[in-house]
Short mmCIF file of C-alpha atoms in Angstrom, two decimals:
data_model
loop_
_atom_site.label_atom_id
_atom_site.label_comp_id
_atom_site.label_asym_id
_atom_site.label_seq_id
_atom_site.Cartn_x
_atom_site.Cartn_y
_atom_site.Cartn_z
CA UNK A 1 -0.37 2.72 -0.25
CA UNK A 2 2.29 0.53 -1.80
CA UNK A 3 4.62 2.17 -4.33
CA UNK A 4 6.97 0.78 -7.03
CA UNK A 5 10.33 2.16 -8.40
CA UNK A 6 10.26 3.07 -12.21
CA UNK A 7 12.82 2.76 -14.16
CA UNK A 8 14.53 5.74 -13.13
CA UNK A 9 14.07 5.15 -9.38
CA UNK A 10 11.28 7.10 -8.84
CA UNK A 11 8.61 5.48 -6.27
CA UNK A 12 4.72 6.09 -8.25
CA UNK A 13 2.10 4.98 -6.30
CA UNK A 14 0.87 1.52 -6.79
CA UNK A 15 -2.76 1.27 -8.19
CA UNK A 16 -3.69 -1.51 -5.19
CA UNK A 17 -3.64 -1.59 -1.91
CA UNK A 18 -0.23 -3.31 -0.29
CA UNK A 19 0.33 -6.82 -0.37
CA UNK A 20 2.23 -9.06 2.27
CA UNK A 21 6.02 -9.19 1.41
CA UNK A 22 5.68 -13.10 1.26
CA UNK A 23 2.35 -12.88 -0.43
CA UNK A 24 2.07 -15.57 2.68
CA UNK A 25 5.18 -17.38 1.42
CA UNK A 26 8.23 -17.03 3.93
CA UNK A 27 10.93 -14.71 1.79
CA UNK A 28 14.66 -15.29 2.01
CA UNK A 29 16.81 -11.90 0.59
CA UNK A 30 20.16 -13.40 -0.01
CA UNK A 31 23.23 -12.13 -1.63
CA UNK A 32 23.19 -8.92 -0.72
CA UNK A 33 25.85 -7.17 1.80
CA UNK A 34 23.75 -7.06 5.28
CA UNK A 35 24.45 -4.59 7.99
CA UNK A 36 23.99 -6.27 11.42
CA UNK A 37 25.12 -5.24 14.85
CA UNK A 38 28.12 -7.18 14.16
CA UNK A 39 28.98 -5.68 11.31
CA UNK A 40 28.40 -6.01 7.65
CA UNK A 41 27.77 -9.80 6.27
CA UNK A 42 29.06 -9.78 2.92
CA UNK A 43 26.51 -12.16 0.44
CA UNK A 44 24.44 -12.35 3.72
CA UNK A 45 20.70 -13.20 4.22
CA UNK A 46 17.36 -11.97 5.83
CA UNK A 47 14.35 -14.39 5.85
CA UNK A 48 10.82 -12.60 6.74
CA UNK A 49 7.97 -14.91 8.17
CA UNK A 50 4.43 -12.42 8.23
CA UNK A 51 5.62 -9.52 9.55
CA UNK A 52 8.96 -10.35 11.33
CA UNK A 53 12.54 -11.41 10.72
CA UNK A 54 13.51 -14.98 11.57
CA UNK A 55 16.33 -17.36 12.15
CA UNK A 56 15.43 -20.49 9.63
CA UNK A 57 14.16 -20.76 6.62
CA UNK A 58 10.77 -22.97 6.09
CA UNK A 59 11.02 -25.73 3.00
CA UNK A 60 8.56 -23.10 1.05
CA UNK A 61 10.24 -20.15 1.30
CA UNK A 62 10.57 -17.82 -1.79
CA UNK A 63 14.35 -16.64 -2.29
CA UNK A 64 15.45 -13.45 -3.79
CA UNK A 65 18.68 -12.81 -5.36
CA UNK A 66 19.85 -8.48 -4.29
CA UNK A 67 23.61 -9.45 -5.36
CA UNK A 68 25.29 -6.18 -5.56
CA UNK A 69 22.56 -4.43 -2.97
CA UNK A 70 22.95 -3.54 0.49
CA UNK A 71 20.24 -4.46 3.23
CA UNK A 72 19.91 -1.83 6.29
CA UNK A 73 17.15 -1.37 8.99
CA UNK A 74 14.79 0.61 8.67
CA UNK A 75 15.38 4.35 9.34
CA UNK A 76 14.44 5.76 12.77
CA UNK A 77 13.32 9.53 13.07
CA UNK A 78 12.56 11.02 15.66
CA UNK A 79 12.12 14.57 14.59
CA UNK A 80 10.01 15.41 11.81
CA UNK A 81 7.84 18.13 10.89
CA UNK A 82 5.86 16.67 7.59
CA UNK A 83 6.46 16.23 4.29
CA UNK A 84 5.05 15.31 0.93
CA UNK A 85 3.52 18.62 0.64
CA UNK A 86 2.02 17.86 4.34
CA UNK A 87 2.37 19.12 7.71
CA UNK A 88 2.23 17.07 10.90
CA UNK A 89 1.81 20.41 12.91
CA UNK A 90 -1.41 21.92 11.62
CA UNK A 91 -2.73 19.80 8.79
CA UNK A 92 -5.27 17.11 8.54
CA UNK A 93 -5.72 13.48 9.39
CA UNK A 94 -4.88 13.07 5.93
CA UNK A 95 -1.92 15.02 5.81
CA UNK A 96 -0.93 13.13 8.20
CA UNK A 97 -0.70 9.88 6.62
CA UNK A 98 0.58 11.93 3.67
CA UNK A 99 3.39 13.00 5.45
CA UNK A 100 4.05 9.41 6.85
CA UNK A 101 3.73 7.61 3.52
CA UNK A 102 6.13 10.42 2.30
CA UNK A 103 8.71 8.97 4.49
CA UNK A 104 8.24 5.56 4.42
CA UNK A 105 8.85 6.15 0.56
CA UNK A 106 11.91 7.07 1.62
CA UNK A 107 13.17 4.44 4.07
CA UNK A 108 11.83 5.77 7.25
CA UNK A 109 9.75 2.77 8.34
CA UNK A 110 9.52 4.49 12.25
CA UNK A 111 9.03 7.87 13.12
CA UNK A 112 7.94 10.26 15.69
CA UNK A 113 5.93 13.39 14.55
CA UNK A 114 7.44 16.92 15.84
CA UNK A 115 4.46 20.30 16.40
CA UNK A 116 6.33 23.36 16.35
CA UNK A 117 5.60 26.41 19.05
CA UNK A 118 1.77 27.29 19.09
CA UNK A 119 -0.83 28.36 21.24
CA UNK A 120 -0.96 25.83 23.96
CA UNK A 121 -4.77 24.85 23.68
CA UNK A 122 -4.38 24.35 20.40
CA UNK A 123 -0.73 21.99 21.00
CA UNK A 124 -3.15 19.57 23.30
CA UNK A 125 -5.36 19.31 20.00
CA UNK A 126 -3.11 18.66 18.09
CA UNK A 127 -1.44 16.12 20.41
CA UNK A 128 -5.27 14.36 21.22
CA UNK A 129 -5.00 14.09 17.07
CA UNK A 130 -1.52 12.69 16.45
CA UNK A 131 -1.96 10.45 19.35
CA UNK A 132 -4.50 8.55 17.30
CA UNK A 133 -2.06 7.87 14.66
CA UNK A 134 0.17 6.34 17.48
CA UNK A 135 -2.26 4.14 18.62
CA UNK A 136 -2.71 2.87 15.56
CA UNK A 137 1.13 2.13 15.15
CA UNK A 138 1.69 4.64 12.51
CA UNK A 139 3.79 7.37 14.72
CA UNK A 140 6.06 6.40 17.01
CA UNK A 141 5.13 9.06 19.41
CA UNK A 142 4.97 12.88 19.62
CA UNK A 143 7.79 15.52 19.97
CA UNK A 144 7.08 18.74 21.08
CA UNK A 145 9.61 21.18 20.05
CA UNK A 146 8.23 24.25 21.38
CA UNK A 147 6.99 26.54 22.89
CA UNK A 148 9.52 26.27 25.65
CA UNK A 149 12.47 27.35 23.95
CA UNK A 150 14.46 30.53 24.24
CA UNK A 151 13.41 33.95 22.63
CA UNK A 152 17.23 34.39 21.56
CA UNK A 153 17.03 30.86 19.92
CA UNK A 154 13.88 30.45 18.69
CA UNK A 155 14.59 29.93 14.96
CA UNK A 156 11.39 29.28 13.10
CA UNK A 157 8.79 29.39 16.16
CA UNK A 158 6.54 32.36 16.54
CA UNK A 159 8.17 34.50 19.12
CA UNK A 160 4.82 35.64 20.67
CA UNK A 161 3.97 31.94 21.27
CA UNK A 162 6.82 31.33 23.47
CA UNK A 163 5.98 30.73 27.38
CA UNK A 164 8.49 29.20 29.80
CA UNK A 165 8.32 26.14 30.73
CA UNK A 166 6.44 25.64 33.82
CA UNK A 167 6.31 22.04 35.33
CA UNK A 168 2.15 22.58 34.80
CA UNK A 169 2.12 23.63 31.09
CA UNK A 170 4.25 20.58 29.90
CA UNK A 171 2.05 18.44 32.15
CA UNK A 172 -0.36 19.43 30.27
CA UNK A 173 0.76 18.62 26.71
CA UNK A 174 2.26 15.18 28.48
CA UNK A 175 -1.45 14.37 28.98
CA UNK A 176 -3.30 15.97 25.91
CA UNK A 177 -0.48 12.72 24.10
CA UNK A 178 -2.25 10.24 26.10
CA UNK A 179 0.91 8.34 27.08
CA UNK A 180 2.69 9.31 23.47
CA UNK A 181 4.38 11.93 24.46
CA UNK A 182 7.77 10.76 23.54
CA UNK A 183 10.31 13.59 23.32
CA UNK A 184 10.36 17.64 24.62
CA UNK A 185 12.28 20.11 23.46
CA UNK A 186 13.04 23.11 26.21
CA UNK A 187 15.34 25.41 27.15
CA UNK A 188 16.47 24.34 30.57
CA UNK A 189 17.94 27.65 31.58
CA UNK A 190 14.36 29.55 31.25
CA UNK A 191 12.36 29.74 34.90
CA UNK A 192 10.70 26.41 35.83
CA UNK A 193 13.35 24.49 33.01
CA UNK A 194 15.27 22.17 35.48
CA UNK A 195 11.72 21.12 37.24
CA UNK A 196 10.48 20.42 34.12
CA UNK A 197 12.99 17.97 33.35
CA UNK A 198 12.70 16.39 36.13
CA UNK A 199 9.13 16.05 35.29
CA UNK A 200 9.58 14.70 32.01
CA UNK A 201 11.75 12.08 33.29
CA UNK A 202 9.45 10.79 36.22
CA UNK A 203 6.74 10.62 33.12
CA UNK A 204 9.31 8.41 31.42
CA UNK A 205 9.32 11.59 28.60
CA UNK A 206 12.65 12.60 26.90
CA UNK A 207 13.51 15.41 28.06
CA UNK A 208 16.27 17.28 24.84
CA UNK A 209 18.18 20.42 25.12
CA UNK A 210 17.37 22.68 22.57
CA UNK A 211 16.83 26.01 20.93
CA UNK A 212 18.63 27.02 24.37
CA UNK A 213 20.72 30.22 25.34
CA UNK A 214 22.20 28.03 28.05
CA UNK A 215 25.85 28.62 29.61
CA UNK A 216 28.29 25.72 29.91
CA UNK A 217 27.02 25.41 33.76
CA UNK A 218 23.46 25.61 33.02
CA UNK A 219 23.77 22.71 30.50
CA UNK A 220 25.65 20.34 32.52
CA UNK A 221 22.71 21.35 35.50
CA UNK A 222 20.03 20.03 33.37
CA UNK A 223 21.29 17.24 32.43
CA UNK A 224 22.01 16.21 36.25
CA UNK A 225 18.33 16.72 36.25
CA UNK A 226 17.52 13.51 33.64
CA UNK A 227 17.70 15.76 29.98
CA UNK A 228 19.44 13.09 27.39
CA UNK A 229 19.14 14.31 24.12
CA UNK A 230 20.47 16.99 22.21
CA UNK A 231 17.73 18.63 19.74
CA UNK A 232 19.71 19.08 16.44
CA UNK A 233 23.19 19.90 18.29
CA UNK A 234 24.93 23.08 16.83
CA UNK A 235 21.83 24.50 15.37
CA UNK A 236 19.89 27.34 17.42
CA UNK A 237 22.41 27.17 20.45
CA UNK A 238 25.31 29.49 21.52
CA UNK A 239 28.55 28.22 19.19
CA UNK A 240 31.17 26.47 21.03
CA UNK A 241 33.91 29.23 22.27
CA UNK A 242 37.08 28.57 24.26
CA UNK A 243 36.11 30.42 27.24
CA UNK A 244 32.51 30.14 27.37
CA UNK A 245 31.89 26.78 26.16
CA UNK A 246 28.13 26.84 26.21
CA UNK A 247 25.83 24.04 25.88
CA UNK A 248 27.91 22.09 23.10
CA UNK A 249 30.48 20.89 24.92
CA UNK A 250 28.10 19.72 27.89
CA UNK A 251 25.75 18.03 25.34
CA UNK A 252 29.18 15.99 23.34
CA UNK A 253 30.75 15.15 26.47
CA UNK A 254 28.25 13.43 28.35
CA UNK A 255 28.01 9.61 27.87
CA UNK A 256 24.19 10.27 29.07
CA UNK A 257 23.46 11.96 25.97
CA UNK A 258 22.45 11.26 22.46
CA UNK A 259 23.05 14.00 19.75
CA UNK A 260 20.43 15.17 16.97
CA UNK A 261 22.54 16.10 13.38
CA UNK A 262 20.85 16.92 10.29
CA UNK A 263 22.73 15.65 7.61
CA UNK A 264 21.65 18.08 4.53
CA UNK A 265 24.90 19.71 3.90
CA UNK A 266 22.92 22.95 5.02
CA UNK A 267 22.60 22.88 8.54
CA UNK A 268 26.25 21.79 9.50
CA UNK A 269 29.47 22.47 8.29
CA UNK A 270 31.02 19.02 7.35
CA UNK A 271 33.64 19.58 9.70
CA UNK A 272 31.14 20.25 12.35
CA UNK A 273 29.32 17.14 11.77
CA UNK A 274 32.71 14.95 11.92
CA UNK A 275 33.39 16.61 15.05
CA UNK A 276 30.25 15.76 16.85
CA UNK A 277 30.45 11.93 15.77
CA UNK A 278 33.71 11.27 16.59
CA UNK A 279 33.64 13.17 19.62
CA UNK A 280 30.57 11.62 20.99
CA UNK A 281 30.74 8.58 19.28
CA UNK A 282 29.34 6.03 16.71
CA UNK A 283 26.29 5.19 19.63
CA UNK A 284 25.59 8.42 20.55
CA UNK A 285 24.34 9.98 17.37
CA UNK A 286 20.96 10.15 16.16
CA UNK A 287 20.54 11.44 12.67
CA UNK A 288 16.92 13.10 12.02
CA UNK A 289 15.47 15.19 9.16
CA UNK A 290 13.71 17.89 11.01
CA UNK A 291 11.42 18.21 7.95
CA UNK A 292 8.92 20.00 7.32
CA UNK A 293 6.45 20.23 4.63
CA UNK A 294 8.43 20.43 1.33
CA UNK A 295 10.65 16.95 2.36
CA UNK A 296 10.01 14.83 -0.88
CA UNK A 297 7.63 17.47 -2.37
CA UNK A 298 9.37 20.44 -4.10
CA UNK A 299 10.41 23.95 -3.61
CA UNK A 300 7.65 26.82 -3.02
CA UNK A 301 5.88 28.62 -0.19
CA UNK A 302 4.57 26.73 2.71
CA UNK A 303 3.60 27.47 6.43
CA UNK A 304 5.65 25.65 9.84
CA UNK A 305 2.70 26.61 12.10
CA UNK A 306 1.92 30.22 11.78
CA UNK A 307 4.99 31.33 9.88
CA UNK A 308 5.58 31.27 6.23
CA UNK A 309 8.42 29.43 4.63
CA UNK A 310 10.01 29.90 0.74
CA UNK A 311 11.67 26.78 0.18
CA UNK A 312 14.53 27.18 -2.88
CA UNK A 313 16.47 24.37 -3.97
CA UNK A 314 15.60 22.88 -1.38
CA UNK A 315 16.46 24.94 1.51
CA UNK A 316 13.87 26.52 3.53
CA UNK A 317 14.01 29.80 4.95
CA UNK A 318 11.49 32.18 6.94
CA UNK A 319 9.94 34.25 4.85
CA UNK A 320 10.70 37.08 7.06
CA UNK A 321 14.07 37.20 8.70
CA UNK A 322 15.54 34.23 6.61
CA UNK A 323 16.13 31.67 9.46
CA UNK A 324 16.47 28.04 8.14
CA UNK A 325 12.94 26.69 8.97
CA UNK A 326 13.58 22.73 9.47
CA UNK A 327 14.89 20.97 6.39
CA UNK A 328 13.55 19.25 2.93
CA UNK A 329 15.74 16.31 3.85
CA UNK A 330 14.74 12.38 4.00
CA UNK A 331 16.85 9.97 5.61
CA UNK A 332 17.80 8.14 2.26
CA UNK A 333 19.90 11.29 1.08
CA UNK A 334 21.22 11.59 5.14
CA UNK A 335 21.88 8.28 4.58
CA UNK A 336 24.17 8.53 1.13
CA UNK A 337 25.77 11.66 2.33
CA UNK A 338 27.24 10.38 5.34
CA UNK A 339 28.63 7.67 3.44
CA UNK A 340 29.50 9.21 -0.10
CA UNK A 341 30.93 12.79 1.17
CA UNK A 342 31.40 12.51 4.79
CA UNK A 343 33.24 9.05 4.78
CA UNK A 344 31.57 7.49 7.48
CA UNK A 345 32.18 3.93 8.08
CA UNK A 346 28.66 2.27 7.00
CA UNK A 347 27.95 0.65 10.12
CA UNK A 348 28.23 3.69 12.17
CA UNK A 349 25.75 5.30 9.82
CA UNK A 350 23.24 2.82 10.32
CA UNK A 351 23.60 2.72 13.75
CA UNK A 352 22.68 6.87 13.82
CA UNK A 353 19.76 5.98 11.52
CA UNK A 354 18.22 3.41 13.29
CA UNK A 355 19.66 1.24 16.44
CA UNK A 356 20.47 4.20 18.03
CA UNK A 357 17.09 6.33 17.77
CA UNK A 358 15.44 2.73 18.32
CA UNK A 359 17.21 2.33 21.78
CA UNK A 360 16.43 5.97 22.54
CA UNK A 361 12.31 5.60 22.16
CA UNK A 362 13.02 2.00 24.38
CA UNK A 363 11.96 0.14 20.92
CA UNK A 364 15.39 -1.88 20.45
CA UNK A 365 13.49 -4.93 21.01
CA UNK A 366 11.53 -4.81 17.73
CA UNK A 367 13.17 -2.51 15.22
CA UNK A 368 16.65 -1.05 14.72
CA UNK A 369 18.34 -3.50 13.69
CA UNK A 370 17.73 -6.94 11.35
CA UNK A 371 17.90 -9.77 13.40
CA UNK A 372 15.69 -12.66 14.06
CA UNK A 373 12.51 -11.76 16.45
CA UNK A 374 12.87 -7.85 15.43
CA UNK A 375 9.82 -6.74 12.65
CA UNK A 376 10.81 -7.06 9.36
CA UNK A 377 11.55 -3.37 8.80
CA UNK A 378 14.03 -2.81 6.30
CA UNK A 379 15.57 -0.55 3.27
CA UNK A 380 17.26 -1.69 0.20
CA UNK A 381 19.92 0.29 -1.63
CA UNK A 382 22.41 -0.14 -4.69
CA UNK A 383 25.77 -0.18 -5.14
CA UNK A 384 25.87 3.34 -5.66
CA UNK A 385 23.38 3.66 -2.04
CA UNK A 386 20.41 4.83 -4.08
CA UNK A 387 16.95 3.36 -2.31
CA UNK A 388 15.82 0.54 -4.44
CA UNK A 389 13.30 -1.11 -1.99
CA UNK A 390 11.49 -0.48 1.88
CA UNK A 391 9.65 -3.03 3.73
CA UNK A 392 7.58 -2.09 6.99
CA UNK A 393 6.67 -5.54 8.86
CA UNK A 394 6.94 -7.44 6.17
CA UNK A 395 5.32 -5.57 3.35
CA UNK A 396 6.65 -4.00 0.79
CA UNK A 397 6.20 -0.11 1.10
CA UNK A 398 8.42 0.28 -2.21
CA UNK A 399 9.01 -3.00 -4.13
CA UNK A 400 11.93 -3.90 -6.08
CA UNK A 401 12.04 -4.30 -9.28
CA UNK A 402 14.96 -5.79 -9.98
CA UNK A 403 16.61 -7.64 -13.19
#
């Protein structure tokens, strides 16, 4: 479903189904400040052919003026839950593209959909179901955060579902995916953790760190193993201390891996955030939402698999024990935060939002970035970074009105 921006900036759904960006005339964007690779090209231009970006303009090209706009790539996530009142976990096909459409509203144009800890005949459902969407090119793949993650770190999982993770069980999820299994989450230090990894990797399956007890040594084991990702670093992992460093200062000093940070001004400290991208550097962050349900839908009560969440103001919460249960966040507002209150240079930003992510899932060669050849994937903001426009292979997902 298309949507438009009113007047406020609010995307309503569009009353037709979604036309071709160049209503099958070549577009040219021009004016607007373009973040490449490079860096940023100040009046700069994109031109779309169908559904990708290309080099030259044809003699019937359509031009657009976004003077005073910026033009990114689209976001990458590859952690999410849900959203728009839907869950990715446990709801319905329809939920499903409900959550999706959610975040394409939003400027996520690829993303990989996240279960959460359940019973483990029911996971390989669930991952037989989503793997349909990724067939059809709407997901990008399937994370499984759970259920081989630590009982002392478990967060918002359902204790009783936890198992270790034995090579055989995450075999078995890899092949309920149907070759979209794309990321698991474990913690490496429980029994059958380091053969698991080395699993994952044979399978050509990220294997991330996460919602882990793990000692400095245990850390730095695993990712000997082939682990290179860091599921939301800081969050449900011993803190960094000066004599037991734990698995933070394994996960920010190893050029092998690439660090998860949600960017709501909830789950980290601003000071924690700065010191995990400039420690690890501009390519080596990749900011996600981890959202569940309520992302782009509203406060309330909701259910993250078989626990129930009150989300206020926006923050969501276990009902019962208070634990932060994912976020509410979409990568728009990551976006404008890093920039507006964190004071991150722009480029670097968009690199953690989508070349970086892009690289990670192997899919550099067609998104993260706007250059000729690459899909014509791409998010429009303001001068004051608020989302004005998202295309996703050359149609419009939210269309501009501009003027």
């Amino acid at each position: 479903m298309a949507a438009h921006l009113g007047a406020r900036g609010t995307a309503r759904p569009a009353t037709t189904n979604p036309q071709p960006a160049t209503n099958k005339v070549p577009l040219v964007l021009t004016g607007a400040s373009v973040v490449m690779p490079t860096g940023t090209l100040e009046e700069g231009q994109v031109i779309i052919d169908g559904p990708r970006i290309t080099g030259t303009a044809p003699e019937n090209a359509h031009r657009i003026d976004l003077t005073g706009h910026w033009l990114l790539p689209g976001f990458v996530d590859i952690h999410n839950h849900g959203g728009g009142g839907a869950s990715f976990t446990s709801g319905t096909p329809d939920d499903v593209v409900a959550g999706i459409h959610t975040h394409r509203l939003h400027g996520t144009t690829t993303l990989v959909a996240s279960t959460v800890t359940g019973d483990m005949d029911f996971l390989a459902q669930r991952a037989g179901l989503l793997s349909e969407f990724a067939e059809q090119g709407d997901i990008a793949g399937i994370h499984f955060e759970g259920p081989f993650i630590s009982p002392c770190r478990k967060g918002a999982h359902s204790e009783e579902l936890l198992r270790d993770p034995h090579p055989a069980d995450v075999r078995k999820l890899i092949d309920a995916a149907r070759g979209h299994a794309t990321m698991v989450t474990l913690a490496t230090e429980l029994p059958g953790g380091i053969d698991s990894v080395r699993l994952l990797a044979d399978h050509g399956v990220i294997a991330a760190i996460g919602h882990t007890d793990a000692t400095y040594e245990q850390t730095v084991e695993a990712i000997e193993a082939g682990a290179t990702v860091a599921t939301h670093l800081f969050n449900a992992m011993p803190p960094l201390g000066h004599r037991e460093p734990g698995p933070i200062a394994a996960l920010l000093e190893d050029e092998r891996i690439t660090v998860e940070l949600i960017n709501d001004g909830t789950h980290l400290h601003p000071a924690s955030l700065q010191l995990a991208f400039h420690h690890a550097g501009a390519d080596r962050v990749a900011f996600i939402t981890d959202a569940m349900d309520a992302a782009g839908f509203g406060d309330g009560r909701y259910m993250l698999g078989p626990l129930e969440v009150e989300v206020a103001d926006g923050v969501a919460r276990l009902v019962e024990g208070g634990s932060i249960a994912g976020s509410t966040l979409t990568l728009d507002r990551a976006f404008k935060r890093a920039v507006t209150i964190d004071r991150l240079p722009i480029e670097d930003v968009v690199a953690a939002l989508s070349a970086n992510p892009a690289k990670l899932l192997g899919r550099y060669d067609r998104i993260g970035s706007l250059e000729p050849g690459k899909d014509a994937d791409l998010v429009l903001l303001d001068s004051d970074f608020e989302l004005k426009g998202v295309m996703r292979r050359g149609e419009w997902v939210v269309e501009p009105q501009l003027g």
